[in-house]
Coordinates of C-alpha atoms in Angstrom, one line a residue:
X248 CA -4.0 27.6 0.3
X249 CA -1.0 25.6 1.7
X250 CA 1.8 27.6 3.2
X251 CA 5.1 26.2 2.1
X252 CA 7.2 28.8 3.9
X253 CA 9.9 27.5 6.3
X254 CA 10.8 29.4 9.4
X255 CA 12.3 27.0 11.9
X256 CA 16.0 26.5 12.1
X257 CA 17.0 23.4 10.2
X258 CA 18.2 20.3 12.1
X259 CA 20.8 18.4 10.0
X260 CA 20.5 15.0 11.7
X261 CA 17.2 13.0 11.6
X262 CA 15.7 12.1 15.0
X263 CA 13.5 9.2 15.8
X264 CA 9.8 10.0 15.8
X265 CA 8.1 10.8 19.1
X266 CA 4.4 10.1 18.4
X267 CA 4.6 6.4 19.4
X268 CA 6.0 7.2 22.8
X269 CA 2.9 9.3 23.6
X270 CA 0.2 6.6 22.9
X271 CA -0.9 4.2 25.7
X272 CA 0.6 0.9 24.4
X273 CA -1.2 -1.1 27.1
X274 CA -4.5 0.4 26.3
X275 CA -4.0 -0.1 22.6
X276 CA -3.3 -3.8 23.3
X277 CA -6.5 -4.2 25.3
X278 CA -8.6 -2.5 22.7
X279 CA -7.2 -4.0 19.5
X280 CA -5.1 -7.1 20.4
X281 CA -2.0 -8.0 18.6
X282 CA -0.3 -8.0 16.2
X283 CA -1.7 -4.7 14.9
X284 CA -0.3 -2.0 12.6
X285 CA -0.8 1.5 14.0
X286 CA -0.7 4.5 11.6
X287 CA -0.2 8.1 12.7
X288 CA -2.1 10.4 10.4
X289 CA -0.4 13.4 12.0
X290 CA 3.1 12.1 11.3
X291 CA 2.2 11.2 7.7
X292 CA 0.7 14.6 7.2
X293 CA 3.8 16.3 8.6
X294 CA 6.0 14.3 6.2
X295 CA 3.9 15.3 3.3
X296 CA 4.0 18.9 4.2
X297 CA 7.8 18.8 4.6
X298 CA 8.3 17.3 1.1
X299 CA 5.8 19.8 -0.4
X300 CA 8.2 22.5 0.7
X301 CA 10.4 21.2 -2.1
X302 CA 7.8 20.2 -4.7
X303 CA 5.4 23.1 -4.0
X304 CA 2.5 20.7 -4.6
X305 CA 1.3 17.6 -2.7
X306 CA 0.4 16.0 -6.1
X307 CA 4.1 16.1 -7.1
X308 CA 4.9 13.7 -4.3
X309 CA 4.5 10.2 -5.8
X310 CA 4.4 7.6 -3.1
X311 CA 5.8 4.2 -4.2
X312 CA 3.0 1.7 -3.6
X313 CA 5.5 -1.1 -3.2
X314 CA 6.7 0.7 0.0
X315 CA 3.4 0.0 1.8
X316 CA 0.4 -1.1 -0.2
X317 CA -2.0 -0.9 2.7
X318 CA -5.3 0.8 1.8
X319 CA -5.3 2.4 5.3
X320 CA -2.1 4.3 4.3
X321 CA -3.2 4.9 0.7
X322 CA -6.5 6.4 1.6
X323 CA -4.9 8.9 4.0
X324 CA -2.4 9.9 1.3
X325 CA -5.1 10.2 -1.3
X326 CA -7.0 12.7 0.9
X327 CA -3.8 14.7 1.3
X328 CA -3.6 15.0 -2.4
X329 CA -0.5 12.8 -2.8
X330 CA 0.2 10.8 -6.0
X331 CA 1.6 7.3 -6.4
X332 CA 4.4 5.5 -8.2
X333 CA 3.0 2.1 -9.4
X334 CA 4.8 -0.9 -10.8
X335 CA 1.9 -2.9 -12.2
X336 CA -1.8 -3.0 -12.8
X337 CA -2.5 -4.3 -9.3
X338 CA -0.8 -1.3 -7.7
X339 CA -2.6 1.1 -10.1
X340 CA -5.9 -0.4 -9.1
X341 CA -5.1 0.0 -5.4
X342 CA -4.3 3.7 -6.0
X343 CA -7.4 4.3 -8.1
X344 CA -9.7 2.6 -5.5
X345 CA -8.1 4.6 -2.8
X346 CA -9.1 7.8 -4.6
X347 CA -6.0 8.8 -6.4
X348 CA -6.8 10.0 -9.9
X349 CA -4.9 9.0 -13.1
X350 CA -3.1 12.4 -13.4
X351 CA -1.4 11.7 -10.0
X352 CA -0.3 8.1 -10.9
X353 CA 3.1 7.2 -12.4
X354 CA 3.8 3.8 -13.9
X355 CA 7.4 2.8 -13.6
X356 CA 9.0 -0.6 -13.5
X357 CA 11.9 -2.4 -15.3
X358 CA 9.5 -4.5 -17.4
X359 CA 6.4 -2.7 -18.6
X360 CA 3.3 -3.8 -20.3
X361 CA 3.1 -1.4 -23.3
X362 CA -0.6 -1.6 -23.6
X363 CA -0.9 -0.4 -20.0
X364 CA 1.5 2.4 -20.7
X365 CA -0.5 3.5 -23.7
X366 CA -3.8 3.5 -21.9
X367 CA -2.3 5.4 -19.0
X368 CA -1.0 8.1 -21.2
X369 CA -4.4 8.4 -22.8
X370 CA -5.9 8.9 -19.3
X371 CA -3.5 11.6 -18.3
X372 CA -1.1 9.6 -16.2
X373 CA 2.7 9.6 -16.0
X374 CA 4.6 6.8 -17.7
X375 CA 8.3 6.4 -16.8
X376 CA 10.4 4.2 -19.1
X377 CA 14.0 3.1 -19.5
X378 CA 13.9 0.2 -22.0
X379 CA 14.5 1.5 -25.5
X380 CA 12.7 -1.5 -27.1
X381 CA 9.6 -0.9 -25.0
X382 CA 9.8 2.8 -25.7
X383 CA 9.7 2.1 -29.5
X384 CA 6.9 -0.4 -29.1
X385 CA 4.9 2.3 -27.3
X386 CA 5.6 4.8 -30.0
X387 CA 4.4 2.3 -32.6
X388 CA 1.2 1.7 -30.6
X389 CA 0.4 5.4 -30.2
X390 CA 0.9 6.1 -33.9
X391 CA 2.0 9.7 -33.3
X392 CA -1.4 10.6 -31.7
X393 CA -1.2 13.3 -29.0
X394 CA -1.9 12.2 -25.4
X395 CA -2.7 14.1 -22.3
X396 CA -0.3 12.2 -20.1
X397 CA 3.4 12.7 -19.5
X398 CA 6.2 10.5 -20.8
X399 CA 9.3 10.6 -18.7
X400 CA 12.6 8.8 -19.2
X401 CA 14.5 7.2 -16.3
X402 CA 18.2 7.9 -16.6
X403 CA 21.3 6.4 -15.0
X404 CA 23.3 9.6 -14.7
X405 CA 26.8 8.0 -14.5
X406 CA 27.8 10.4 -11.7
X407 CA 29.3 9.8 -8.2
X408 CA 26.4 8.2 -6.2
X409 CA 27.6 6.5 -3.0
X410 CA 26.6 6.0 0.6
X411 CA 28.5 7.8 3.4
X412 CA 28.4 4.8 5.8
X413 CA 28.8 1.5 4.0
X414 CA 27.1 -1.8 4.9
X415 CA 26.6 -5.2 3.4
X416 CA 23.2 -4.4 2.0
X417 CA 24.0 -1.5 -0.2
X418 CA 24.6 -3.5 -3.4
X419 CA 20.9 -4.4 -3.1
X420 CA 19.8 -0.8 -2.9
X421 CA 22.2 1.2 -5.1
X422 CA 19.7 1.8 -7.9
X423 CA 21.7 4.5 -9.7
X424 CA 25.1 2.8 -9.6
X425 CA 26.7 2.7 -13.0
X426 CA 26.4 -1.1 -12.9
X427 CA 22.7 -1.0 -12.1
X428 CA 19.9 -2.4 -14.3
X429 CA 17.9 0.8 -13.8
X430 CA 17.9 3.8 -16.1
X431 CA 19.1 4.7 -19.6
X432 CA 22.8 5.5 -19.5
X433 CA 23.1 9.2 -19.8
X434 CA 25.6 8.9 -22.7
X435 CA 23.0 6.8 -24.7
X436 CA 20.2 9.3 -24.2
X437 CA 21.0 11.8 -27.1
X438 CA 20.9 9.0 -29.8
X439 CA 17.7 7.5 -28.3
X440 CA 15.7 10.7 -28.3
X441 CA 16.6 11.3 -32.0
X442 CA 14.5 8.3 -32.8
X443 CA 11.4 9.5 -30.9
X444 CA 8.5 11.5 -32.3
X445 CA 6.7 11.2 -28.9
X446 CA 7.2 14.3 -26.7
X447 CA 9.4 13.5 -23.7
X448 CA 8.4 15.9 -20.9
X449 CA 10.4 14.7 -18.0
X450 CA 13.4 12.9 -16.6
X451 CA 13.6 10.6 -13.6
X452 CA 16.5 9.3 -11.4
X453 CA 16.5 7.3 -8.2
X454 CA 19.7 7.2 -6.1
X455 CA 18.8 4.1 -4.0
X456 CA 17.2 3.1 -0.8
X457 CA 18.2 4.4 2.7
X458 CA 20.6 6.9 1.2
X459 CA 22.6 8.8 3.9
X460 CA 24.7 11.0 1.6
X461 CA 23.3 14.3 0.3
X462 CA 26.1 14.6 -2.2
X463 CA 24.4 11.7 -4.2
X464 CA 21.2 13.8 -4.5
X465 CA 23.2 16.9 -5.4
X466 CA 25.0 15.1 -8.2
X467 CA 21.8 13.6 -9.5
X468 CA 20.1 16.9 -9.6
X469 CA 23.0 18.5 -11.5
X470 CA 23.0 15.7 -14.0
X471 CA 19.3 16.0 -14.6
X472 CA 19.5 19.7 -15.2
X473 CA 22.2 19.3 -17.8
X474 CA 20.4 16.4 -19.6
X475 CA 17.1 18.3 -19.5
X476 CA 18.6 21.3 -21.3
X477 CA 20.3 19.0 -23.8
X478 CA 16.9 17.4 -24.6
X479 CA 15.2 20.7 -25.0
X480 CA 17.7 21.5 -27.7
X481 CA 16.5 18.4 -29.6
X482 CA 12.9 19.7 -29.4
X483 CA 11.6 17.7 -26.4
X484 CA 9.6 19.9 -24.0
X485 CA 11.3 18.7 -20.8
X486 CA 9.8 20.5 -17.8
X487 CA 9.4 17.8 -15.1
X488 CA 12.3 16.5 -13.1
X489 CA 11.7 13.6 -10.7
X490 CA 14.5 13.2 -8.1
X491 CA 13.0 9.9 -7.0
X492 CA 13.2 8.8 -3.4
X493 CA 15.9 7.2 -1.3
X494 CA 16.4 9.5 1.7
X495 CA 17.0 7.2 4.6
X496 CA 15.6 7.4 8.1
X497 CA 17.0 6.2 11.4
X498 CA 15.6 3.0 13.0
X499 CA 17.7 3.1 16.2
X500 CA 18.9 6.0 18.3
X501 CA 22.5 6.0 16.9
X502 CA 21.6 5.7 13.2
X503 CA 23.0 8.7 11.3
X504 CA 20.8 10.1 8.4
X505 CA 20.2 13.7 7.2
X506 CA 16.9 15.1 8.4
X507 CA 14.1 15.7 6.0
X508 CA 14.3 19.4 6.8
X509 CA 18.0 19.4 5.8
X510 CA 17.3 17.5 2.6
X511 CA 14.6 19.9 1.6
X512 CA 16.8 22.9 2.4
X513 CA 19.7 21.5 0.3
X514 CA 17.6 20.5 -2.7
X515 CA 15.6 23.7 -2.6
X516 CA 18.9 25.6 -3.1
X517 CA 19.6 23.6 -6.3
X518 CA 16.3 24.1 -8.1
X519 CA 16.0 26.1 -11.3
X520 CA 13.0 28.2 -12.2
X521 CA 12.4 26.4 -15.6
X522 CA 11.3 23.1 -14.0
X523 CA 8.6 21.5 -11.9
X524 CA 10.0 19.0 -9.4
X525 CA 8.7 15.6 -8.2
X526 CA 9.9 13.1 -5.6
X527 CA 9.1 9.5 -4.8
X528 CA 9.8 9.1 -1.0
X529 CA 9.2 5.7 0.6
X530 CA 11.0 5.3 3.9
X531 CA 11.1 9.1 4.5
X532 CA 7.3 9.4 3.8
X533 CA 5.8 6.5 5.7
X534 CA 8.6 4.8 7.5
X535 CA 8.2 6.7 10.8
X536 CA 4.4 7.0 10.5
X537 CA 3.7 3.3 11.2
X538 CA 4.4 1.1 14.2
X539 CA 3.7 -2.6 14.8
X540 CA 2.0 -3.6 18.1
X541 CA 3.0 -7.0 19.3
X542 CA 2.8 -9.2 22.3
X543 CA 5.3 -11.4 24.3
X544 CA 4.2 -15.0 23.8
X545 CA 6.9 -16.6 26.1
X546 CA 10.3 -16.0 27.5
X547 CA 12.8 -18.9 27.1
X548 CA 16.1 -19.3 29.1
X549 CA 19.0 -20.8 27.2
X550 CA 22.5 -20.8 28.7
X551 CA 22.2 -17.6 30.5
X552 CA 20.3 -15.8 27.7
X553 CA 16.7 -14.8 27.8
X554 CA 14.8 -15.2 24.5
X555 CA 11.7 -12.9 24.4
X556 CA 9.5 -14.5 21.8
X557 CA 6.8 -12.3 20.3
X558 CA 3.9 -12.9 17.9
X559 CA 5.5 -11.4 14.8
X560 CA 8.8 -12.0 13.1
X561 CA 10.1 -12.4 9.6
X562 CA 6.5 -13.0 8.4
X563 CA 6.0 -9.2 8.8
X564 CA 9.5 -7.8 9.3
X565 CA 11.7 -9.6 6.7
X566 CA 13.6 -6.3 6.2
X567 CA 14.5 -6.3 9.9
X568 CA 15.7 -9.9 10.2
X569 CA 17.1 -10.7 6.8
X570 CA 18.9 -7.3 6.1
X571 CA 19.8 -7.0 9.8
X572 CA 18.2 -3.6 10.2
X573 CA 17.2 -3.6 13.9
X574 CA 14.3 -1.2 14.8
X575 CA 13.7 0.5 18.1
X576 CA 11.2 -1.4 20.3
X577 CA 9.2 0.2 23.1
X578 CA 8.2 -1.7 26.2
X579 CA 4.7 -1.8 27.8
X580 CA 5.5 1.5 29.5
X581 CA 6.6 3.4 26.3
X582 CA 10.3 3.2 27.1
X583 CA 12.9 1.9 24.6
X584 CA 14.0 -1.7 25.5
X585 CA 17.4 -1.3 27.0
X586 CA 20.3 -2.4 24.9
X587 CA 23.7 -3.6 26.0
X588 CA 22.5 -6.8 27.6
X589 CA 22.8 -10.5 26.7
X590 CA 19.1 -11.1 25.8
X591 CA 17.2 -11.0 22.5
X592 CA 13.8 -10.3 21.2
X593 CA 12.8 -12.8 18.5
X594 CA 9.8 -13.9 16.4
X595 CA 7.8 -17.1 16.6
X596 CA 9.0 -18.7 13.3
X597 CA 10.8 -22.0 12.7
X598 CA 13.8 -20.1 11.4
X599 CA 17.1 -19.4 13.3
X600 CA 17.5 -16.0 11.8
X601 CA 14.1 -14.8 13.1
X602 CA 15.8 -12.3 15.6
X603 CA 14.5 -8.7 15.7
X604 CA 16.7 -7.1 18.3
X605 CA 19.7 -8.8 19.9
X606 CA 21.9 -7.8 22.9
X607 CA 19.1 -6.3 24.9
X608 CA 18.3 -6.3 28.6
X609 CA 15.0 -8.0 29.1
X610 CA 14.5 -6.9 32.7
X611 CA 10.9 -5.9 33.3
X612 CA 9.5 -7.6 30.2
X613 CA 6.9 -10.3 31.1
X614 CA 4.8 -12.8 29.2
X615 CA 1.7 -11.1 27.7
X616 CA 3.3 -7.7 27.8
X617 CA 2.7 -5.6 24.7
X618 CA 5.7 -4.2 22.8
X619 CA 5.7 -1.6 20.0
X620 CA 8.2 -1.8 17.1
X621 CA 8.6 1.7 15.7
X622 CA 9.6 3.1 12.2
X623 CA 8.0 0.0 10.6
X624 CA 6.0 1.7 7.8
X625 CA 8.3 0.9 4.8
X626 CA 9.0 -2.4 3.1
X627 CA 7.4 -4.4 6.0
X628 CA 3.8 -5.1 5.1
X629 CA 4.7 -5.2 1.4
X630 CA 7.3 -7.9 2.0
X631 CA 5.1 -9.9 4.5
X632 CA 4.6 -13.6 3.9
X633 CA 2.7 -16.6 5.1
X634 CA 5.7 -18.6 6.5
X635 CA 4.5 -21.1 9.2
X636 CA 0.9 -20.2 8.3
X637 CA 1.1 -16.7 9.9
X638 CA -1.7 -14.3 9.0
X639 CA -1.5 -10.5 8.7
X640 CA -2.2 -8.0 11.5
X641 CA -5.1 -5.7 11.7
X642 CA -4.7 -1.9 11.1
X643 CA -5.6 1.1 13.2
X644 CA -5.3 4.7 12.0
X645 CA -4.9 7.5 14.6
X646 CA -6.4 10.6 13.0
X647 CA -5.5 14.3 13.6
X648 CA -8.0 14.4 16.6
X649 CA -6.5 11.4 18.3
X650 CA -9.5 9.2 17.3
X651 CA -8.8 5.7 16.3
X652 CA -10.2 3.8 13.3
X653 CA -9.8 0.1 13.0
X654 CA -9.6 -1.8 9.8
X655 CA -9.9 -5.6 9.5
X656 CA -7.0 -7.7 8.4
X657 CA -6.3 -7.0 4.8
X658 CA -6.7 -9.8 2.3
X659 CA -3.7 -11.0 0.3
X660 CA -3.2 -12.4 -3.2
X661 CA -1.9 -15.6 -1.7
X662 CA -5.1 -16.5 0.1
X663 CA -5.9 -20.1 -1.0
X664 CA -9.6 -19.1 -1.4
X665 CA -8.6 -16.5 -3.9
X666 CA -6.3 -18.4 -6.2
X667 CA -7.2 -20.2 -9.4
X668 CA -5.9 -23.7 -8.4
X669 CA -8.4 -26.4 -9.5
X670 CA -8.4 -28.8 -6.6
X671 CA -7.6 -32.5 -7.3
X672 CA -6.6 -31.5 -10.9
X673 CA -8.7 -32.2 -14.0
X674 CA -9.3 -35.8 -14.9
X675 CA -8.3 -36.8 -18.4
X676 CA -9.3 -40.4 -18.0
X677 CA -12.8 -41.9 -18.4
X678 CA -15.1 -41.0 -15.4
X679 CA -14.9 -43.2 -12.4
X680 CA -18.7 -43.3 -11.9
X681 CA -21.9 -41.9 -13.4
X682 CA -24.4 -40.8 -10.8
X683 CA -28.1 -41.2 -11.5
X684 CA -30.7 -38.4 -11.5
X685 CA -32.5 -40.0 -8.6
X686 CA -29.4 -40.2 -6.5
X687 CA -28.6 -36.6 -7.3
X688 CA -32.0 -35.5 -6.0
X689 CA -31.6 -37.6 -2.8
X690 CA -28.3 -35.9 -2.1
X691 CA -29.2 -32.3 -3.2
X692 CA -30.5 -29.6 -0.9
X693 CA -34.3 -29.2 -1.1
X694 CA -33.9 -25.7 0.1
X695 CA -31.6 -24.6 -2.7
X696 CA -33.6 -26.6 -5.3
X697 CA -37.2 -25.5 -4.3
X698 CA -37.6 -23.5 -1.1
X699 CA -35.0 -20.7 -1.8
X700 CA -37.4 -19.0 -4.2
X701 CA -39.7 -18.3 -1.2
X702 CA -37.0 -16.3 0.6
X703 CA -38.0 -12.6 1.1
X704 CA -36.5 -9.5 2.6
X705 CA -37.8 -6.0 3.5
X706 CA -35.8 -2.9 4.2
X707 CA -36.8 -1.4 7.6
X708 CA -34.3 1.5 7.7
X709 CA -31.4 3.0 5.8
X710 CA -28.8 5.5 7.2
X711 CA -25.9 7.2 5.5
X712 CA -23.1 7.1 8.1
X713 CA -20.3 8.6 6.1
X714 CA -19.4 9.9 2.7
X715 CA -19.3 6.4 1.2
X716 CA -20.8 4.2 4.0
X717 CA -24.4 3.1 4.7
X718 CA -26.2 1.0 7.3
X719 CA -29.4 -0.9 6.6
X720 CA -31.8 -2.7 8.9
X721 CA -33.4 -5.6 7.0
X722 CA -36.1 -8.1 8.0
X723 CA -35.8 -11.5 6.4
X724 CA -38.2 -14.5 6.0
X725 CA -37.1 -18.0 5.0
X726 CA -38.1 -21.7 5.3
X727 CA -34.7 -22.2 7.1
X728 CA -33.6 -20.5 10.3
X729 CA -30.6 -18.7 8.9
X730 CA -29.6 -16.6 5.9
X731 CA -28.2 -18.9 3.3
X732 CA -25.4 -17.8 1.0
X733 CA -27.6 -17.4 -2.1
X734 CA -30.1 -15.4 0.0
X735 CA -27.2 -13.3 1.4
X736 CA -26.0 -12.5 -2.2
X737 CA -29.4 -11.1 -3.0
X738 CA -29.6 -9.0 0.1
X739 CA -26.1 -7.6 0.0
X740 CA -26.1 -7.1 -3.7
X741 CA -29.3 -5.2 -3.6
X742 CA -28.2 -3.1 -0.6
X743 CA -25.0 -2.2 -2.5
X744 CA -27.1 -1.1 -5.5
X745 CA -29.3 1.1 -3.3
X746 CA -26.3 2.6 -1.6
X747 CA -24.5 3.2 -4.9
X748 CA -27.4 4.9 -6.5
X749 CA -28.0 7.1 -3.5
X750 CA -24.4 8.1 -3.4
X751 CA -24.7 9.0 -7.1
X752 CA -27.8 11.1 -6.2
X753 CA -30.0 9.1 -8.5
X754 CA -33.8 9.3 -8.0
X755 CA -34.4 5.7 -9.2
X756 CA -32.6 2.8 -10.9
X757 CA -32.5 3.6 -14.6
X758 CA -29.3 2.0 -15.8
X759 CA -27.7 -1.5 -15.6
X760 CA -25.6 -2.3 -12.5
X761 CA -24.0 -5.8 -12.4
X762 CA -21.6 -7.7 -10.3
X763 CA -18.3 -8.9 -11.7
X764 CA -16.6 -10.6 -8.7
X765 CA -17.8 -11.8 -5.3
X766 CA -16.1 -12.8 -2.1
X767 CA -18.2 -13.9 0.8
X768 CA -17.4 -15.3 4.2
X769 CA -20.3 -16.6 6.3
X770 CA -18.3 -17.1 9.5
X771 CA -21.4 -17.6 11.6
X772 CA -25.1 -18.1 11.0
X773 CA -27.3 -15.0 10.7
X774 CA -30.8 -15.8 11.8
X775 CA -33.9 -15.1 9.8
X776 CA -37.2 -13.8 11.1
X777 CA -35.4 -11.0 13.1
X778 CA -34.0 -7.6 12.0
X779 CA -30.5 -7.8 10.6
X780 CA -28.2 -4.8 10.5
X781 CA -25.8 -4.7 7.6
X782 CA -23.1 -2.2 6.7
X783 CA -22.0 -1.2 3.2
X784 CA -18.9 0.9 2.3
X785 CA -17.6 1.8 -1.1
X786 CA -14.2 2.4 -2.6
X787 CA -13.7 5.4 -4.9
X788 CA -15.1 4.6 -8.4
X789 CA -12.7 4.0 -11.2
X790 CA -13.7 5.0 -14.8
X791 CA -12.6 2.6 -17.5
X792 CA -11.5 3.5 -21.0
X793 CA -14.7 1.8 -22.4
X794 CA -16.9 4.2 -20.5
X795 CA -18.0 1.8 -17.7
X796 CA -17.2 2.4 -14.0
X797 CA -15.9 -0.1 -11.4
X798 CA -16.3 0.2 -7.7
X799 CA -15.7 -2.1 -4.7
X800 CA -18.5 -2.5 -2.1
X801 CA -17.5 -4.0 1.3
X802 CA -20.4 -5.5 3.2
X803 CA -20.7 -7.0 6.6
X804 CA -23.3 -7.8 9.3
X805 CA -22.8 -7.1 13.0
X806 CA -20.0 -9.2 14.5
X807 CA -18.9 -9.9 10.9
X808 CA -21.0 -13.2 10.8
X809 CA -21.3 -12.6 7.1
X810 CA -19.0 -10.3 5.2
X811 CA -17.1 -9.9 2.0
X812 CA -16.6 -7.7 -1.1
X813 CA -18.5 -7.1 -4.4
X814 CA -16.8 -5.8 -7.5
X815 CA -19.6 -3.8 -9.2
X816 CA -19.7 -2.5 -12.8
X817 CA -22.1 0.3 -14.0

């Protein structure tokens, strides 16, 4: 059983994390190259435990997927029992495949799909709404039928919510300001709930991003308590209060934010025994648990200023450059890059604003030196882009034993191979040419047309290497010297079926299993006639409303000569 008792004296000011100064940056660079995201499971676990002192339950911590949608992060949080706050079906799917069950998923966004809201309530999830029109559409759709999920209303409390230290970005982040688009105005709530026959079991408020003023949280908590009691008097069983997220973290040594310990102590004192409390931390949960390893590409001299140009910039760190939120950068020897000079560290992009840290002293920094950008876990990867054709970094997770687990670069929705664009458009005019059957046969592959049916494979060995991972040794035989894509689909598809059935403890294949989506990359040729080792790993299965299940199988050969994903239904 988790121990949520606090004994240490509370520090009121947040400090920069220390885990990144203890890793060997040069060794990481040699082993994994750059750019590379590094996740500290220990720091992430500590942050979860600290928030759980307030919520009393890891499942009442709802991590906003928009903060960092990396599966490397989501799987760690799933195993810690944390929930998620999701804004659309894609984020819900990420959470489910990472292993987070419906009852720990909250659906919350300004424009909701009512059908998704209804289905989630039927599955036991949380739905947070603030649009009266959508709320009434949901009520019509549910037809007064009871549901196991929780319906919460997001409110705009109309109380004093402000930052202590002002800056130019706060109008972008003040989500609970009286002029904000978010939340039902508290004065409109009594009339709205009179029209509802659905039970409202919770209230939600979110003060804003990078909040440095605890008074804003105190005022929000007091407003929610009052509104909750008012709603109870109208017959709604309000017992869940979600204080949202928003607690800021320092990025540089002189940044001034309340510590997480201090926030917990203050909020704990305001709790009332009649309620269960939830939070949605973003920066304060993952911000200091992720760092970005980078490399110095070149150093340019310009009118007495040294420009240290590295291999990442606004493509991964738009928050840093566009919002002018500089982050601490460690040099190759784990020391903070000295400030107070006339030099700058900048990215590689064709963009004048691509500056990560200005007014530094670049003494001791050399070309090919690794650097580490710390506190980079929130609103970085999720805001990454493909400007100048840049691709995403790999991921490495450092576990509680100090062991390192590498994950390949994550695919993105904007990969040209994955979009639905029909190249060269569709021709509406008469065809330019009709090709004869004889010409088609002259141009076609005799292997695909005739010889492929002779391709054979045999399993030599199968090993379970983890809870959801397998290795197979396979012997192949073909008229051609390499495994073709059609042949590879057969091999990987069958191996995925075998692994899935074994994972489900089935004695033999007795029910249909079929593929719904395939991604395959044959980067190099895999030879036939010799044993081939392939690896299969599975996501967590997701049960659909129609009774079917969906699971993702990742497959790859040694050296990733052939790899990809299968979306499997069963």
